[in-house]
């Protein structure tokens, strides 16, 4: 059981999880857990800008010049620069304030808006990190439930170009939390 891939099929698309570094993924796009400034930061955001090079930040600056800061729960797309992925979709997850400030809705929106942009860009495969569960403090067991249900709902509710969604989880604790939720959702 341990080594079986943890995955589910939704409406012909595949949703699965792996443990690893998102900057090495070869999906059409990887998603960045950015902040509203789009100017880079720590965690996965810093890793993506370091690995992808300056072209990503150049695109981000153009977007901010055009539309201002990126609100929480929204998403935009840039080049992937030197990354194996052609595109980076930048989204902003909520900062955890205890759970009664719309955090779940905002986190759900971050996943949904990212997938909408992927579909609008006709992409087939997308990798997500665990948005908001690092510096932003969202409890990972709760975030995993919101994340997997948001992606499954998106795939279920419409026909899209997106046929593969991968959660790329950096550490074992995060992987285990997503694995538990995915097994539960897939068994229903
Ligand atoms: P946030 O500010 O949204 O909480 P963080 O980057 O602080 O974002 O953390 C989000 C998650 O991304 C955490 O689980 C963190 O361990 C993970 N992470 C950090 N670097 C990488 C990476 N290179 N690939 C995948 N996940 C990463």
Short mmCIF file of C-alpha atoms and ligand atoms in Angstrom, two decimals:
data_model
loop_
_atom_site.label_atom_id
_atom_site.label_comp_id
_atom_site.label_asym_id
_atom_site.label_seq_id
_atom_site.Cartn_x
_atom_site.Cartn_y
_atom_site.Cartn_z
CA UNK A 1 0.00 0.00 0.00
CA UNK A 2 2.74 2.46 1.00
CA UNK A 3 4.19 2.81 -2.49
CA UNK A 4 0.97 2.92 -4.43
CA UNK A 5 0.51 6.27 -6.11
CA UNK A 6 -2.04 8.32 -4.22
CA UNK A 7 -4.33 9.59 -6.92
CA UNK A 8 -7.86 9.98 -8.12
CA UNK A 9 -9.57 10.34 -11.48
CA UNK A 10 -12.06 13.17 -11.87
CA UNK A 11 -14.03 13.54 -15.07
CA UNK A 12 -11.18 11.99 -17.12
CA UNK A 13 -8.46 14.10 -15.45
CA UNK A 14 -5.91 12.81 -12.97
CA UNK A 15 -5.22 14.40 -9.58
CA UNK A 16 -2.24 13.09 -7.62
CA UNK A 17 0.40 14.01 -5.05
CA UNK A 18 4.16 13.61 -4.88
CA UNK A 19 6.83 14.69 -2.44
CA UNK A 20 9.45 16.93 -4.08
CA UNK A 21 10.66 20.31 -5.30
CA UNK A 22 8.15 22.15 -7.48
CA UNK A 23 10.89 24.04 -9.39
CA UNK A 24 11.88 20.73 -11.03
CA UNK A 25 8.45 19.81 -12.32
CA UNK A 26 7.89 19.43 -16.05
CA UNK A 27 4.17 20.22 -16.06
CA UNK A 28 3.05 23.01 -18.43
CA UNK A 29 2.76 25.35 -15.44
CA UNK A 30 3.77 25.42 -11.81
CA UNK A 31 1.86 27.53 -9.33
CA UNK A 32 3.67 29.98 -7.07
CA UNK A 33 2.43 30.79 -3.57
CA UNK A 34 3.27 34.46 -4.09
CA UNK A 35 2.47 37.55 -2.05
CA UNK A 36 0.43 40.51 -3.31
CA UNK A 37 3.51 42.52 -4.31
CA UNK A 38 4.54 39.84 -6.85
CA UNK A 39 8.12 40.91 -6.14
CA UNK A 40 9.31 37.56 -4.79
CA UNK A 41 9.84 36.49 -1.21
CA UNK A 42 10.83 33.50 0.87
CA UNK A 43 9.75 29.87 0.77
CA UNK A 44 8.53 28.44 -2.50
CA UNK A 45 8.28 31.96 -4.01
CA UNK A 46 12.01 32.56 -3.51
CA UNK A 47 12.87 29.10 -4.83
CA UNK A 48 10.84 29.66 -8.03
CA UNK A 49 12.40 33.06 -8.76
CA UNK A 50 15.92 31.73 -8.06
CA UNK A 51 15.47 28.70 -10.30
CA UNK A 52 13.57 30.53 -13.06
CA UNK A 53 15.78 33.61 -13.33
CA UNK A 54 14.97 37.30 -13.89
CA UNK A 55 12.45 36.86 -16.74
CA UNK A 56 9.76 35.89 -14.23
CA UNK A 57 10.20 39.07 -12.17
CA UNK A 58 10.20 41.17 -15.35
CA UNK A 59 6.78 39.76 -16.26
CA UNK A 60 5.55 40.30 -12.69
CA UNK A 61 6.61 43.96 -12.79
CA UNK A 62 4.66 44.50 -16.02
CA UNK A 63 1.57 42.95 -14.46
CA UNK A 64 1.82 45.15 -11.36
CA UNK A 65 2.36 48.25 -13.53
CA UNK A 66 -0.82 47.37 -15.43
CA UNK A 67 -3.16 46.19 -12.66
CA UNK A 68 -1.53 46.92 -9.29
CA UNK A 69 -1.03 44.47 -6.45
CA UNK A 70 -2.57 41.02 -6.79
CA UNK A 71 -5.48 40.58 -4.35
CA UNK A 72 -5.62 37.48 -2.15
CA UNK A 73 -7.40 34.64 -3.93
CA UNK A 74 -6.59 35.90 -7.45
CA UNK A 75 -4.04 34.59 -9.97
CA UNK A 76 -1.91 35.75 -12.94
CA UNK A 77 0.38 33.93 -15.39
CA UNK A 78 3.98 34.66 -16.45
CA UNK A 79 6.75 32.94 -18.31
CA UNK A 80 8.56 30.08 -16.58
CA UNK A 81 11.90 31.62 -17.54
CA UNK A 82 14.62 28.97 -17.15
CA UNK A 83 12.32 26.50 -15.40
CA UNK A 84 11.37 23.20 -17.04
CA UNK A 85 7.74 24.40 -16.78
CA UNK A 86 6.86 26.92 -19.52
CA UNK A 87 4.68 29.04 -17.24
CA UNK A 88 4.35 30.15 -13.65
CA UNK A 89 0.87 30.91 -12.32
CA UNK A 90 1.20 33.27 -9.36
CA UNK A 91 -1.54 33.26 -6.76
CA UNK A 92 -1.86 34.71 -3.28
CA UNK A 93 -3.23 32.51 -0.51
CA UNK A 94 -4.67 33.92 2.71
CA UNK A 95 -2.69 34.58 5.87
CA UNK A 96 -4.17 32.45 8.66
CA UNK A 97 -5.87 34.58 11.33
CA UNK A 98 -7.69 31.79 13.19
CA UNK A 99 -10.16 30.71 10.51
CA UNK A 100 -12.98 33.22 10.89
CA UNK A 101 -11.76 35.77 8.35
CA UNK A 102 -12.75 33.97 5.18
CA UNK A 103 -9.51 32.01 4.99
CA UNK A 104 -11.10 28.84 3.57
CA UNK A 105 -12.98 30.75 0.84
CA UNK A 106 -9.85 32.68 -0.10
CA UNK A 107 -7.73 29.54 -0.23
CA UNK A 108 -10.35 27.80 -2.36
CA UNK A 109 -10.37 30.83 -4.66
CA UNK A 110 -6.56 30.74 -5.04
CA UNK A 111 -6.78 27.16 -6.37
CA UNK A 112 -9.83 27.81 -8.55
CA UNK A 113 -8.48 31.03 -10.12
CA UNK A 114 -5.13 29.34 -10.82
CA UNK A 115 -6.89 26.50 -12.65
CA UNK A 116 -9.09 28.97 -14.54
CA UNK A 117 -6.00 30.72 -15.89
CA UNK A 118 -4.44 27.37 -16.80
CA UNK A 119 -7.59 26.44 -18.72
CA UNK A 120 -7.81 29.85 -20.41
CA UNK A 121 -4.19 29.34 -21.50
CA UNK A 122 -5.08 25.87 -22.83
CA UNK A 123 -2.59 24.09 -20.57
CA UNK A 124 -2.78 20.34 -19.93
CA UNK A 125 -0.84 19.93 -16.70
CA UNK A 126 -0.35 22.02 -13.55
CA UNK A 127 1.66 21.56 -10.35
CA UNK A 128 0.63 23.18 -7.06
CA UNK A 129 2.59 23.65 -3.84
CA UNK A 130 0.78 23.64 -0.51
CA UNK A 131 -0.43 27.26 -0.64
CA UNK A 132 -0.53 29.22 2.65
CA UNK A 133 0.81 26.45 4.92
CA UNK A 134 4.33 27.88 5.29
CA UNK A 135 4.94 31.49 6.30
CA UNK A 136 1.18 32.22 6.05
CA UNK A 137 0.44 29.76 8.87
CA UNK A 138 -2.64 27.91 7.55
CA UNK A 139 -2.95 24.59 9.46
CA UNK A 140 -1.89 21.95 6.95
CA UNK A 141 -4.58 19.36 7.69
CA UNK A 142 -7.28 21.94 7.02
CA UNK A 143 -5.51 23.43 4.01
CA UNK A 144 -5.12 19.97 2.45
CA UNK A 145 -8.88 19.43 2.62
CA UNK A 146 -9.65 22.79 1.02
CA UNK A 147 -6.98 22.30 -1.66
CA UNK A 148 -7.95 18.81 -2.81
CA UNK A 149 -11.68 19.52 -2.72
CA UNK A 150 -11.20 22.78 -4.67
CA UNK A 151 -9.23 21.06 -7.44
CA UNK A 152 -11.60 18.08 -7.59
CA UNK A 153 -14.62 20.42 -7.79
CA UNK A 154 -13.03 22.44 -10.59
CA UNK A 155 -12.29 19.32 -12.65
CA UNK A 156 -15.73 17.85 -11.95
CA UNK A 157 -17.71 20.96 -12.84
CA UNK A 158 -16.41 21.66 -16.33
CA UNK A 159 -14.65 20.32 -19.38
CA UNK A 160 -11.18 21.87 -19.47
CA UNK A 161 -7.81 21.45 -21.14
CA UNK A 162 -6.37 20.53 -17.74
CA UNK A 163 -5.96 16.75 -17.63
CA UNK A 164 -3.34 16.46 -14.87
CA UNK A 165 -3.00 18.26 -11.53
CA UNK A 166 -0.08 17.41 -9.24
CA UNK A 167 0.42 18.56 -5.66
CA UNK A 168 4.18 18.78 -5.12
CA UNK A 169 4.74 18.64 -1.37
CA UNK A 170 8.08 19.58 0.04
CA UNK A 171 8.19 17.82 3.40
CA UNK A 172 6.90 14.53 4.75
CA UNK A 173 4.40 16.05 7.18
CA UNK A 174 2.73 18.01 4.37
CA UNK A 175 2.77 14.98 2.08
CA UNK A 176 1.12 12.84 4.76
CA UNK A 177 -1.62 15.43 5.37
CA UNK A 178 -2.50 15.62 1.65
CA UNK A 179 -2.23 11.85 1.30
CA UNK A 180 -4.80 11.31 4.08
CA UNK A 181 -7.27 13.71 2.47
CA UNK A 182 -6.78 12.35 -1.04
CA UNK A 183 -7.36 8.76 0.12
CA UNK A 184 -10.52 9.85 1.88
CA UNK A 185 -11.89 11.87 -1.05
CA UNK A 186 -10.92 9.20 -3.60
CA UNK A 187 -12.68 6.45 -1.65
CA UNK A 188 -16.05 8.19 -1.86
P1 LIG B 1 2.94 30.66 2.07
O1 LIG B 1 3.49 32.05 2.27
O2 LIG B 1 1.79 30.63 1.08
O3 LIG B 1 2.62 29.98 3.36
P2 LIG B 1 5.50 29.22 1.77
O4 LIG B 1 6.40 29.26 0.58
O5 LIG B 1 6.00 29.83 3.03
O6 LIG B 1 4.11 29.87 1.30
O7 LIG B 1 5.11 27.71 2.07
C1 LIG B 1 4.18 26.98 1.30
C2 LIG B 1 4.64 25.53 1.19
O8 LIG B 1 5.64 25.43 0.17
C3 LIG B 1 5.28 24.94 2.46
O9 LIG B 1 4.78 23.62 2.65
C4 LIG B 1 6.77 24.90 2.08
O10 LIG B 1 7.45 23.85 2.77
C5 LIG B 1 6.67 24.58 0.62
N1 LIG B 1 7.88 24.77 -0.21
C6 LIG B 1 8.99 25.53 0.01
N2 LIG B 1 9.86 25.39 -1.00
C7 LIG B 1 9.29 24.53 -1.91
C8 LIG B 1 9.70 23.95 -3.16
N3 LIG B 1 10.86 24.25 -3.74
N4 LIG B 1 8.84 23.08 -3.77
C9 LIG B 1 7.64 22.77 -3.23
N5 LIG B 1 7.21 23.28 -2.06
C10 LIG B 1 8.02 24.14 -1.40
#
